[in-house]
Structure formats: structure tokens, C-alpha cells
Amino acid sequence: ASTLMGPPRAAGSNVKGSEGMSGADCAAGVLKVLGKASICFLKVTAELLSECAECAMIPVRGRLSAHELLIFPDPALPCRNWLAEGSCRRGNCTYAHEPTSLTRMLDEFNKAEKSIDVCVFNITLDAISDCLVACSRRGVKVRLITDDEQQQSAGSDVLRMAKDGILVRNDKSEYLMHHKFSVVDRYTVLTGSFNYTQSATLKNREHVLIMHSWRLAREYRTLFQRMWDEFVEGEVR
């Protein structure tokens, strides 16, 4: 019987399988398969958690901060010195020296690291246009879609923004380009009734909803890109 079975193998030697694979190779293969399965499981679990969180409007990508509703009108426009330096030395300054709904919007633009897409009827408020130009100058890609007739209106900052490096296109249409939204860095959306004007800031009853949601940002970016491609003939230089 011992002759038929052959001599005993030395301890630690690899036993070949039916297809010539050693025991160590088999174990390594099993571990590799289990590793891939674990990675797939973790990915699926992460996606499911992300989907559930998004359905509940819980921010799961980007900055983990709550969504926010901004209400206008503001009591006053922000003081430029206070915005730039955090203080104002003018004793009779009538501008705001504390956070307002407008300054919260500016905060979101100033947090941008890569991109800002803005789609509005018109921009006449210098505080917003200057903020977007400043973002562009520090390397953020800023694109603007607006109404072709409104960009020629008195007080519009659109043409100045185009000259200052903002990528601008208009709808080149007899109908109104009446969207009012911005997307910051692919996961923050600002949208509502608010026009980027002084009247909307100081007089009208308006609102802006700030949402930190990669899902909604993706939908708004898709909408923006579709219009951007459609309005190629409306490029403003």
C-alpha cells in the first residue's frame, strides 16, 4: 500500500491540485476573489447609503453642512470694507456690518475651488458680479448664461463681466431666459426666486435655497450644459 501511495511529502511542500495548481496558489486565488467581492460589497453599500441620504436631503458629499433657506429683502447692502477686512472705520456707514442673506450667497461663491455655473435673467448687483470676477481671477472657472436683451439693459454687469474673463453666453431668443440658479463645485446648488439685482436684494420678497447635494447639482449641471451647448451662437466677448 505504501508503494502505491508513494513516499510521504516533506512538511511545507505544496500539494498540486487536479489542474496542476498548488495549494498556496489556490489560497491566494480565493483571497483575491474574496477581496474583490468585499470591495464590490463596500461600493454597493456606499452607493445605497448615498442614495438613501440623498432621498432624505442629507448632504453626503462635499461639505457636511445643512441646507439653508435665505430670505430677502435684506436690511442693507453689505459694507465693502467689512466684506474685505471684517471691519469698517467709518462712523456714519449705513451699510450692513453683519451677515445677511446676500453675504451668505457670496460665501458660497467664495468657497468655490474649481467651477461656478450661473444661469440668471440678469446681473446688475455689483457685489455679486465683483465676487464672481474675483473667483475667476483666482482660477475658478466661471460660466454665465443670461437673457440676450437684459444684458443690454441699463445697469447690467454682464458685458463688463465678459471683458473681465467670465465665460458668457446668452439665449439669443425672443423669449425670456428666466432660470435663476447657480452650481458651485458640482455639489452645491443655489436656486429660488431671487434675481441678482439690487431691487431683489433690498425691496422684493425673494428666497434662495442653498442645497449641498451632488445628485441635485448633477441635474442642474446637466440642464446648464444643455443650454450652454445650445447657446453657442450667443457667446459674448
Coordinates of N, CA and C in Angstrom, one line a residue:
A1 N 0.8 -1.2 0.0 CA 0.0 0.0 0.0 C 0.9 1.2 0.0
S2 N 2.0 1.2 0.8 CA 2.9 2.4 0.8 C 3.5 2.6 -0.5
T3 N 3.7 1.5 -1.3 CA 4.3 1.7 -2.6 C 3.3 2.4 -3.6
L4 N 2.1 2.0 -3.5 CA 1.1 2.6 -4.3 C 0.9 4.1 -4.0
M5 N 0.9 4.5 -2.7 CA 0.7 5.8 -2.3 C 1.9 6.7 -2.6
G6 N 3.1 6.1 -2.7 CA 4.3 6.9 -2.9 C 4.8 7.4 -1.6
P7 N 6.0 7.9 -1.6 CA 6.6 8.4 -0.3 C 5.9 9.6 0.2
P8 N 6.0 9.7 1.5 CA 5.3 10.9 2.2 C 6.0 12.2 1.8
R9 N 5.2 13.3 1.6 CA 5.8 14.6 1.2 C 6.4 15.3 2.4
A10 N 7.4 16.1 2.2 CA 8.0 16.8 3.2 C 7.0 17.9 3.7
A11 N 7.2 18.2 5.0 CA 6.3 19.2 5.6 C 6.5 20.6 4.9
G12 N 5.4 21.3 4.6 CA 5.5 22.6 4.0 C 5.5 22.5 2.5
S13 N 5.6 21.3 1.9 CA 5.6 21.3 0.4 C 4.2 21.6 -0.1
N14 N 4.2 22.1 -1.3 CA 2.9 22.5 -2.0 C 2.3 21.3 -2.6
V15 N 1.0 21.0 -2.3 CA 0.2 19.9 -2.9 C -0.4 20.4 -4.2
K16 N -0.2 19.8 -5.3 CA -0.8 20.1 -6.6 C -2.2 19.7 -6.7
G17 N -3.0 20.5 -7.2 CA -4.4 20.2 -7.4 C -4.6 19.4 -8.7
S18 N -5.8 19.1 -9.1 CA -6.1 18.3 -10.2 C -5.6 19.0 -11.5
E19 N -5.5 20.3 -11.5 CA -5.1 21.0 -12.7 C -3.7 21.6 -12.6
G20 N -3.0 21.0 -11.7 CA -1.6 21.5 -11.5 C -1.4 22.7 -10.7
M21 N -2.4 23.2 -10.0 CA -2.3 24.4 -9.1 C -1.9 24.0 -7.7
S22 N -1.0 24.7 -7.2 CA -0.5 24.4 -5.8 C -1.6 24.8 -4.8
G23 N -1.5 24.3 -3.6 CA -2.4 24.7 -2.5 C -2.2 26.2 -2.2
A24 N -1.0 26.7 -2.2 CA -0.7 28.1 -2.0 C -1.4 29.0 -3.0
D25 N -1.3 28.6 -4.3 CA -1.9 29.3 -5.4 C -3.4 29.3 -5.2
C26 N -4.0 28.2 -4.8 CA -5.4 28.1 -4.6 C -5.9 29.1 -3.5
A27 N -5.1 29.1 -2.4 CA -5.5 30.0 -1.3 C -5.4 31.5 -1.7
A28 N -4.3 31.8 -2.5 CA -4.1 33.2 -3.0 C -5.3 33.6 -3.9
G29 N -5.7 32.6 -4.8 CA -6.8 32.9 -5.7 C -8.1 33.2 -4.9
V30 N -8.3 32.3 -3.9 CA -9.5 32.5 -3.1 C -9.5 33.9 -2.4
L31 N -8.4 34.2 -1.8 CA -8.3 35.5 -1.1 C -8.5 36.7 -2.1
K32 N -8.0 36.5 -3.3 CA -8.1 37.6 -4.3 C -9.6 37.8 -4.7
V33 N -10.3 36.6 -4.9 CA -11.7 36.7 -5.2 C -12.5 37.3 -4.0
L34 N -12.2 36.9 -2.8 CA -12.9 37.4 -1.6 C -12.6 38.9 -1.5
G35 N -11.4 39.3 -1.8 CA -11.0 40.8 -1.7 C -11.9 41.6 -2.7
K36 N -12.0 41.1 -3.9 CA -12.8 41.8 -4.9 C -14.3 41.9 -4.5
A37 N -14.7 40.7 -4.0 CA -16.1 40.7 -3.5 C -16.4 41.7 -2.4
S38 N -15.4 41.8 -1.5 CA -15.6 42.8 -0.4 C -15.6 44.2 -0.9
I39 N -14.7 44.5 -1.9 CA -14.7 45.8 -2.4 C -16.0 46.1 -3.1
C40 N -16.5 45.2 -3.9 CA -17.8 45.4 -4.6 C -18.9 45.6 -3.5
F41 N -18.9 44.8 -2.5 CA -19.9 44.9 -1.4 C -19.8 46.3 -0.8
L42 N -18.6 46.8 -0.5 CA -18.5 48.1 0.1 C -19.0 49.2 -0.8
K43 N -18.6 49.1 -2.1 CA -19.1 50.1 -3.1 C -20.6 50.1 -3.2
V44 N -21.2 49.0 -3.2 CA -22.7 48.9 -3.3 C -23.3 49.5 -2.1
T45 N -22.7 49.1 -0.9 CA -23.3 49.6 0.4 C -23.2 51.1 0.4
A46 N -22.0 51.7 0.0 CA -21.8 53.1 0.0 C -22.8 53.8 -0.9
E47 N -23.0 53.2 -2.1 CA -24.0 53.8 -3.0 C -25.4 53.8 -2.5
L48 N -25.8 52.7 -1.8 CA -27.1 52.6 -1.3 C -27.3 53.6 -0.1
L49 N -26.3 53.8 0.7 CA -26.3 54.8 1.8 C -26.4 56.2 1.2
S50 N -25.6 56.4 0.1 CA -25.7 57.7 -0.5 C -27.0 58.0 -1.1
E51 N -27.6 57.0 -1.8 CA -28.9 57.2 -2.3 C -30.0 57.5 -1.3
C52 N -29.9 56.7 -0.1 CA -30.9 56.9 0.9 C -30.7 58.3 1.6
A53 N -29.5 58.7 1.7 CA -29.2 60.0 2.3 C -29.7 61.1 1.4
E54 N -29.4 61.0 0.1 CA -29.9 62.0 -0.8 C -31.4 62.1 -0.9
C55 N -32.1 61.0 -0.8 CA -33.5 61.0 -0.7 C -34.0 61.8 0.5
A56 N -33.3 61.7 1.6 CA -33.6 62.4 2.8 C -33.1 63.8 2.8
M57 N -32.4 64.2 1.7 CA -31.8 65.5 1.6 C -30.7 65.7 2.7
I58 N -30.0 64.6 3.0 CA -28.8 64.8 3.9 C -27.6 64.9 3.1
P59 N -26.8 65.9 3.3 CA -25.6 66.1 2.5 C -24.6 65.0 2.8
V60 N -24.1 64.2 1.8 CA -23.2 63.2 2.0 C -21.9 63.3 1.1
R61 N -21.9 64.3 0.3 CA -20.7 64.6 -0.5 C -20.3 66.1 -0.3
G62 N -19.0 66.4 -0.3 CA -18.6 67.8 -0.1 C -18.7 68.2 1.3
R63 N -19.1 69.4 1.5 CA -19.2 70.0 2.9 C -20.4 69.4 3.6
L64 N -20.1 68.9 4.8 CA -21.2 68.3 5.6 C -21.9 69.4 6.4
S65 N -22.7 70.2 5.7 CA -23.4 71.3 6.4 C -24.9 71.2 5.9
A66 N -25.7 71.7 6.8 CA -27.2 71.7 6.5 C -27.5 72.5 5.3
H67 N -28.6 72.2 4.6 CA -29.2 73.0 3.6 C -29.8 74.3 4.3
E68 N -29.8 75.3 3.5 CA -30.2 76.6 4.1 C -31.1 77.4 3.2
L69 N -32.1 78.0 3.8 CA -33.1 78.9 3.1 C -32.7 80.3 3.4
L70 N -32.5 81.1 2.4 CA -32.2 82.6 2.6 C -33.4 83.4 2.2
I71 N -33.8 84.3 3.0 CA -34.9 85.2 2.8 C -34.5 86.6 2.5
F72 N -35.1 87.2 1.5 CA -34.9 88.6 1.1 C -36.3 89.3 1.3
P73 N -36.3 90.7 1.5 CA -35.1 91.6 1.3 C -34.2 91.7 2.5
D74 N -33.0 92.1 2.3 CA -32.0 92.4 3.3 C -32.2 93.8 3.8
P75 N -31.8 94.1 5.0 CA -31.9 95.4 5.6 C -31.0 96.5 4.9
A76 N -29.9 96.0 4.3 CA -29.0 96.9 3.7 C -28.0 96.1 2.9
L77 N -27.3 96.7 1.9 CA -26.2 96.0 1.2 C -25.0 95.9 2.1
P78 N -24.2 94.9 1.9 CA -23.0 94.8 2.8 C -22.0 95.9 2.6
C79 N -21.3 96.3 3.6 CA -20.2 97.2 3.6 C -19.0 96.6 2.9
R80 N -18.5 97.3 1.9 CA -17.3 96.7 1.2 C -16.1 96.5 2.1
N81 N -15.9 97.5 3.0 CA -14.8 97.3 3.9 C -14.9 96.2 4.9
W82 N -16.2 96.0 5.3 CA -16.5 94.9 6.2 C -16.3 93.6 5.5
L83 N -16.7 93.5 4.2 CA -16.5 92.3 3.5 C -15.1 91.9 3.3
A84 N -14.3 93.0 3.0 CA -12.9 92.7 2.6 C -12.0 92.5 3.9
E85 N -12.3 93.3 4.9 CA -11.4 93.3 6.1 C -12.0 92.8 7.4
G86 N -13.4 92.7 7.4 CA -14.1 92.3 8.6 C -14.3 93.4 9.5
S87 N -14.1 94.6 9.1 CA -14.3 95.8 10.0 C -14.5 97.0 9.1
C88 N -15.1 98.1 9.7 CA -15.2 99.4 9.0 C -15.0 100.5 9.9
R89 N -14.1 101.5 9.5 CA -13.8 102.6 10.4 C -14.7 103.8 10.2
R90 N -15.6 103.7 9.2 CA -16.4 104.9 9.0 C -17.6 104.9 10.1
G91 N -17.6 105.9 10.8 CA -18.6 106.0 11.9 C -20.0 106.2 11.4
N92 N -20.2 106.8 10.2 CA -21.5 107.0 9.7 C -21.9 106.1 8.5
C93 N -21.3 104.9 8.5 CA -21.5 104.0 7.4 C -22.9 103.4 7.6
T94 N -23.7 103.4 6.5 CA -25.1 102.9 6.6 C -25.2 101.5 6.0
Y95 N -24.1 100.9 5.6 CA -24.2 99.6 5.0 C -24.2 98.5 6.1
A96 N -24.5 97.3 5.8 CA -24.6 96.2 6.8 C -23.2 95.7 7.2
H97 N -23.0 95.6 8.5 CA -21.7 95.1 9.1 C -21.9 93.8 9.8
E98 N -22.8 93.0 9.3 CA -23.1 91.7 9.9 C -23.6 90.8 8.7
P99 N -23.6 89.5 8.9 CA -24.1 88.5 7.9 C -25.5 88.8 7.5
T100 N -25.8 88.8 6.2 CA -27.1 88.9 5.6 C -27.3 87.8 4.6
S101 N -28.5 87.7 4.0 CA -28.8 86.7 3.0 C -27.8 86.8 1.8
L102 N -27.6 88.0 1.4 CA -26.6 88.3 0.3 C -25.2 87.8 0.7
T103 N -24.7 88.1 1.9 CA -23.4 87.7 2.2 C -23.3 86.2 2.3
R104 N -24.4 85.5 2.7 CA -24.3 84.1 2.7 C -24.2 83.5 1.3
M105 N -24.9 84.1 0.3 CA -24.7 83.7 -1.1 C -23.2 84.0 -1.5
L106 N -22.7 85.1 -1.2 CA -21.3 85.4 -1.6 C -20.3 84.4 -0.9
D107 N -20.6 84.0 0.3 CA -19.8 83.0 1.0 C -19.7 81.7 0.2
E108 N -20.9 81.3 -0.4 CA -20.9 80.0 -1.1 C -20.1 80.2 -2.4
F109 N -20.2 81.3 -3.1 CA -19.3 81.6 -4.3 C -17.9 81.6 -3.9
N110 N -17.5 82.2 -2.8 CA -16.1 82.3 -2.4 C -15.5 81.0 -2.0
K111 N -16.4 80.0 -1.6 CA -15.9 78.7 -1.3 C -15.5 77.8 -2.5
A112 N -15.9 78.3 -3.7 CA -15.6 77.6 -4.9 C -14.1 77.3 -5.1
E113 N -13.8 76.1 -5.5 CA -12.4 75.7 -5.7 C -12.2 75.4 -7.2
K114 N -13.2 75.0 -8.0 CA -13.0 74.6 -9.4 C -13.9 75.3 -10.3
S115 N -15.2 75.4 -10.0 CA -16.2 75.9 -11.0 C -17.4 76.5 -10.4
I116 N -17.9 77.5 -11.1 CA -19.2 78.1 -10.8 C -20.0 78.3 -12.1
D117 N -21.2 77.7 -12.1 CA -22.1 77.9 -13.3 C -23.3 78.7 -12.8
V118 N -23.5 79.9 -13.5 CA -24.6 80.8 -13.1 C -25.5 80.9 -14.3
C119 N -26.8 80.8 -14.0 CA -27.9 80.9 -15.0 C -28.9 81.8 -14.4
V120 N -29.0 83.1 -14.9 CA -29.9 84.1 -14.3 C -30.4 85.0 -15.4
F121 N -31.5 85.6 -15.1 CA -32.1 86.6 -16.1 C -31.2 87.8 -16.4
N122 N -30.6 88.3 -15.3 CA -29.7 89.4 -15.5 C -28.9 89.6 -14.2
I123 N -27.8 90.3 -14.2 CA -27.0 90.6 -13.1 C -26.7 92.1 -13.1
T124 N -27.2 92.8 -12.1 CA -27.0 94.3 -12.0 C -26.4 94.6 -10.7
L125 N -26.3 93.7 -9.8 CA -25.7 94.0 -8.4 C -24.2 93.8 -8.4
D126 N -23.5 94.9 -8.2 CA -22.0 94.8 -8.3 C -21.4 93.9 -7.3
A127 N -22.0 93.7 -6.1 CA -21.5 92.8 -5.1 C -21.4 91.4 -5.6
I128 N -22.4 91.0 -6.4 CA -22.3 89.6 -6.9 C -21.4 89.5 -8.1
S129 N -21.5 90.5 -9.1 CA -20.6 90.4 -10.2 C -19.1 90.5 -9.8
D130 N -18.8 91.4 -8.9 CA -17.4 91.6 -8.4 C -16.9 90.3 -7.8
C131 N -17.8 89.7 -7.0 CA -17.4 88.4 -6.3 C -17.1 87.3 -7.4
L132 N -17.9 87.2 -8.4 CA -17.7 86.2 -9.4 C -16.4 86.5 -10.2
V133 N -16.2 87.7 -10.5 CA -14.9 88.1 -11.2 C -13.7 87.8 -10.4
A134 N -13.8 88.0 -9.1 CA -12.7 87.7 -8.2 C -12.5 86.2 -8.1
C135 N -13.5 85.4 -8.1 CA -13.4 84.0 -8.2 C -12.7 83.5 -9.4
S136 N -13.1 84.1 -10.6 CA -12.5 83.8 -11.8 C -11.0 84.1 -11.8
R137 N -10.6 85.2 -11.2 CA -9.2 85.7 -11.2 C -8.3 84.8 -10.3
R138 N -8.9 84.1 -9.4 CA -8.1 83.2 -8.6 C -8.1 81.8 -9.1
G139 N -8.6 81.6 -10.3 CA -8.5 80.3 -11.0 C -9.8 79.5 -11.1
V140 N -10.9 79.9 -10.6 CA -12.2 79.2 -10.7 C -12.8 79.4 -12.1
K141 N -13.2 78.4 -12.7 CA -13.9 78.5 -14.0 C -15.3 79.0 -13.8
V142 N -15.6 80.2 -14.2 CA -17.0 80.8 -14.0 C -17.6 80.9 -15.4
R143 N -18.8 80.3 -15.5 CA -19.6 80.5 -16.7 C -21.0 81.1 -16.4
L144 N -21.5 81.9 -17.3 CA -22.7 82.6 -17.1 C -23.6 82.5 -18.3
I145 N -24.9 82.2 -18.0 CA -25.9 82.2 -19.1 C -26.9 83.2 -18.7
T146 N -27.3 84.1 -19.6 CA -28.3 85.2 -19.3 C -29.2 85.5 -20.5
D147 N -30.1 86.4 -20.3 CA -31.0 86.8 -21.3 C -30.3 87.8 -22.3
D148 N -30.5 87.6 -23.6 CA -29.8 88.5 -24.5 C -30.3 89.9 -24.5
E149 N -31.5 90.2 -24.2 CA -32.0 91.6 -24.2 C -31.6 92.2 -22.8
Q150 N -31.6 91.5 -21.8 CA -31.3 92.0 -20.5 C -29.9 92.4 -20.3
Q151 N -29.0 91.7 -21.0 CA -27.6 92.1 -20.9 C -27.3 93.5 -21.5
Q152 N -28.2 94.0 -22.3 CA -28.0 95.3 -22.8 C -28.8 96.4 -22.0
S153 N -29.5 96.0 -20.9 CA -30.3 96.9 -20.1 C -29.4 97.8 -19.3
A154 N -29.9 98.9 -18.9 CA -29.2 99.9 -18.0 C -28.8 99.2 -16.7
G155 N -27.5 99.3 -16.3 CA -27.0 98.8 -15.1 C -26.6 97.3 -15.1
S156 N -26.8 96.7 -16.3 CA -26.3 95.3 -16.4 C -24.8 95.2 -16.3
D157 N -24.4 94.2 -15.5 CA -22.9 93.9 -15.4 C -22.4 92.9 -16.3
V158 N -23.3 92.3 -17.2 CA -22.9 91.1 -18.0 C -21.7 91.4 -18.9
L159 N -21.8 92.5 -19.7 CA -20.8 92.8 -20.6 C -19.4 93.1 -19.9
R160 N -19.5 93.8 -18.8 CA -18.3 94.0 -18.0 C -17.7 92.7 -17.5
M161 N -18.5 91.8 -17.1 CA -18.0 90.5 -16.6 C -17.4 89.7 -17.7
A162 N -17.9 89.8 -19.0 CA -17.3 89.1 -20.1 C -15.9 89.6 -20.4
K163 N -15.8 91.0 -20.3 CA -14.5 91.6 -20.5 C -13.5 91.2 -19.4
D164 N -14.0 90.9 -18.2 CA -13.1 90.6 -17.1 C -12.8 89.1 -17.0
G165 N -13.2 88.3 -18.0 CA -12.7 87.0 -18.0 C -13.8 85.9 -17.8
I166 N -15.0 86.3 -17.5 CA -16.1 85.4 -17.3 C -16.6 84.8 -18.6
L167 N -16.8 83.6 -18.7 CA -17.4 82.9 -19.9 C -18.9 83.2 -20.0
V168 N -19.3 83.9 -21.0 CA -20.7 84.4 -21.0 C -21.4 83.9 -22.3
R169 N -22.6 83.4 -22.2 CA -23.5 83.2 -23.4 C -24.9 83.6 -23.0
N170 N -25.6 84.1 -24.1 CA -27.0 84.5 -23.9 C -27.9 83.6 -24.7
D171 N -29.2 83.7 -24.5 CA -30.1 82.7 -25.2 C -30.4 83.1 -26.6
K172 N -30.1 84.3 -27.0 CA -30.3 84.8 -28.4 C -31.7 84.4 -28.9
S173 N -32.7 84.8 -28.1 CA -34.1 84.4 -28.3 C -35.1 85.5 -28.0
E174 N -36.2 85.5 -28.7 CA -37.2 86.4 -28.3 C -37.9 86.1 -27.0
Y175 N -37.7 84.9 -26.5 CA -38.3 84.5 -25.3 C -37.4 84.7 -24.1
L176 N -37.9 84.7 -22.9 CA -37.1 85.1 -21.7 C -36.2 83.8 -21.3
M177 N -35.0 84.1 -20.9 CA -34.2 83.1 -20.2 C -34.4 83.4 -18.7
H178 N -35.3 82.7 -18.1 CA -35.9 83.1 -16.8 C -35.4 82.2 -15.7
H179 N -34.4 81.3 -15.9 CA -33.9 80.5 -14.8 C -33.2 81.3 -13.8
K180 N -33.1 80.9 -12.6 CA -32.3 81.6 -11.6 C -31.6 80.5 -10.7
F181 N -30.5 80.1 -11.1 CA -29.7 79.1 -10.3 C -28.2 79.2 -10.5
S182 N -27.5 78.7 -9.6 CA -26.0 78.6 -9.7 C -25.6 77.2 -9.1
V183 N -24.5 76.7 -9.7 CA -24.0 75.4 -9.2 C -22.5 75.7 -8.9
V184 N -22.1 75.3 -7.7 CA -20.7 75.6 -7.2 C -20.1 74.2 -6.9
D185 N -19.0 74.0 -7.7 CA -18.1 72.8 -7.5 C -18.9 71.5 -7.5
R186 N -19.9 71.4 -8.3 CA -20.6 70.1 -8.6 C -21.4 69.5 -7.4
Y187 N -21.5 70.2 -6.3 CA -22.3 69.7 -5.2 C -23.1 70.7 -4.4
T188 N -23.0 72.0 -4.8 CA -23.8 73.0 -4.1 C -24.7 73.7 -5.1
V189 N -26.0 73.8 -4.8 CA -26.9 74.4 -5.7 C -27.5 75.6 -5.0
L190 N -27.6 76.8 -5.7 CA -28.3 77.9 -5.1 C -29.5 78.2 -6.1
T191 N -30.7 78.2 -5.7 CA -31.8 78.4 -6.6 C -33.0 79.0 -5.9
G192 N -33.9 79.6 -6.6 CA -35.1 80.2 -6.0 C -35.6 81.3 -6.8
S193 N -36.3 82.3 -6.2 CA -37.0 83.4 -7.0 C -36.0 84.5 -7.2
F194 N -34.9 84.5 -6.5 CA -34.0 85.7 -6.4 C -33.3 86.0 -7.8
N195 N -33.5 87.3 -8.3 CA -32.7 87.8 -9.4 C -31.5 88.5 -8.8
Y196 N -30.4 88.5 -9.5 CA -29.2 89.0 -9.0 C -29.1 90.6 -9.2
T197 N -30.1 91.2 -8.6 CA -30.2 92.7 -8.7 C -30.4 93.3 -7.3
Q198 N -30.2 94.7 -7.3 CA -30.4 95.4 -6.1 C -31.8 95.4 -5.6
S199 N -32.7 95.5 -6.5 CA -34.1 95.5 -6.1 C -34.5 94.2 -5.5
A200 N -34.1 93.1 -6.0 CA -34.4 91.8 -5.4 C -33.7 91.7 -4.0
T201 N -32.6 92.3 -3.8 CA -31.9 92.3 -2.6 C -32.5 93.1 -1.5
L202 N -32.9 94.3 -1.8 CA -33.4 95.3 -0.9 C -34.9 95.6 -0.8
K203 N -35.6 95.2 -1.9 CA -37.0 95.5 -1.9 C -38.0 94.4 -2.1
N204 N -37.7 93.5 -2.9 CA -38.6 92.4 -3.2 C -38.6 91.3 -2.2
R205 N -39.7 90.6 -2.1 CA -39.8 89.4 -1.3 C -39.3 88.2 -2.1
E206 N -38.1 87.7 -1.8 CA -37.5 86.7 -2.6 C -36.9 85.6 -1.7
H207 N -36.4 84.5 -2.3 CA -35.8 83.5 -1.5 C -34.7 82.8 -2.3
V208 N -33.7 82.2 -1.7 CA -32.7 81.4 -2.3 C -32.5 80.2 -1.4
L209 N -32.6 79.0 -2.0 CA -32.4 77.7 -1.3 C -31.0 77.2 -1.6
I210 N -30.2 77.1 -0.6 CA -28.8 76.5 -0.8 C -28.9 75.0 -0.4
M211 N -28.5 74.2 -1.4 CA -28.6 72.7 -1.2 C -27.2 72.1 -1.5
H212 N -26.7 71.4 -0.5 CA -25.5 70.7 -0.7 C -25.8 69.2 -1.1
S213 N -25.9 69.0 -2.4 CA -26.4 67.7 -2.8 C -25.8 67.4 -4.2
W214 N -25.0 66.4 -4.2 CA -24.3 66.0 -5.5 C -25.4 65.6 -6.6
R215 N -26.4 64.9 -6.1 CA -27.5 64.5 -7.0 C -28.2 65.7 -7.7
L216 N -28.6 66.7 -6.9 CA -29.3 67.8 -7.5 C -28.3 68.7 -8.3
A217 N -27.1 68.8 -7.8 CA -26.1 69.5 -8.6 C -25.8 68.9 -9.9
R218 N -25.9 67.6 -10.0 CA -25.7 66.9 -11.3 C -26.9 67.2 -12.2
E219 N -28.1 67.2 -11.7 CA -29.2 67.6 -12.5 C -29.2 69.0 -13.1
Y220 N -28.8 69.9 -12.2 CA -28.7 71.3 -12.6 C -27.5 71.5 -13.6
R221 N -26.4 70.8 -13.4 CA -25.3 70.9 -14.3 C -25.6 70.4 -15.7
T222 N -26.4 69.3 -15.7 CA -26.9 68.8 -17.0 C -27.8 69.8 -17.7
L223 N -28.7 70.4 -17.0 CA -29.5 71.5 -17.5 C -28.6 72.6 -18.1
F224 N -27.7 73.1 -17.2 CA -26.8 74.2 -17.6 C -26.0 73.8 -18.9
Q225 N -25.4 72.6 -18.9 CA -24.6 72.2 -20.1 C -25.4 72.1 -21.3
R226 N -26.7 71.7 -21.2 CA -27.5 71.6 -22.4 C -27.8 72.9 -23.0
M227 N -28.1 73.9 -22.1 CA -28.3 75.3 -22.6 C -27.0 75.9 -23.1
W228 N -25.9 75.6 -22.4 CA -24.6 76.2 -22.8 C -24.2 75.7 -24.3
D229 N -24.5 74.4 -24.6 CA -24.2 73.9 -25.9 C -25.2 74.5 -26.9
E230 N -26.4 74.7 -26.5 CA -27.5 75.2 -27.4 C -27.2 76.7 -27.7
F231 N -26.6 77.5 -26.8 CA -26.5 78.9 -27.0 C -25.1 79.3 -27.4
V232 N -24.4 78.4 -28.2 CA -23.0 78.7 -28.6 C -23.0 79.9 -29.5
E233 N -24.0 80.2 -30.2 CA -24.0 81.4 -31.1 C -24.3 82.6 -30.3
G234 N -24.6 82.5 -29.0 CA -24.9 83.7 -28.2 C -23.7 84.0 -27.3
E235 N -22.5 83.6 -27.7 CA -21.3 83.8 -26.9 C -21.0 85.3 -26.9
V236 N -20.7 85.8 -25.7 CA -20.4 87.3 -25.5 C -18.9 87.4 -25.3
R237 N -18.3 88.3 -26.0 CA -16.9 88.6 -25.9 C -16.6 90.0 -25.5

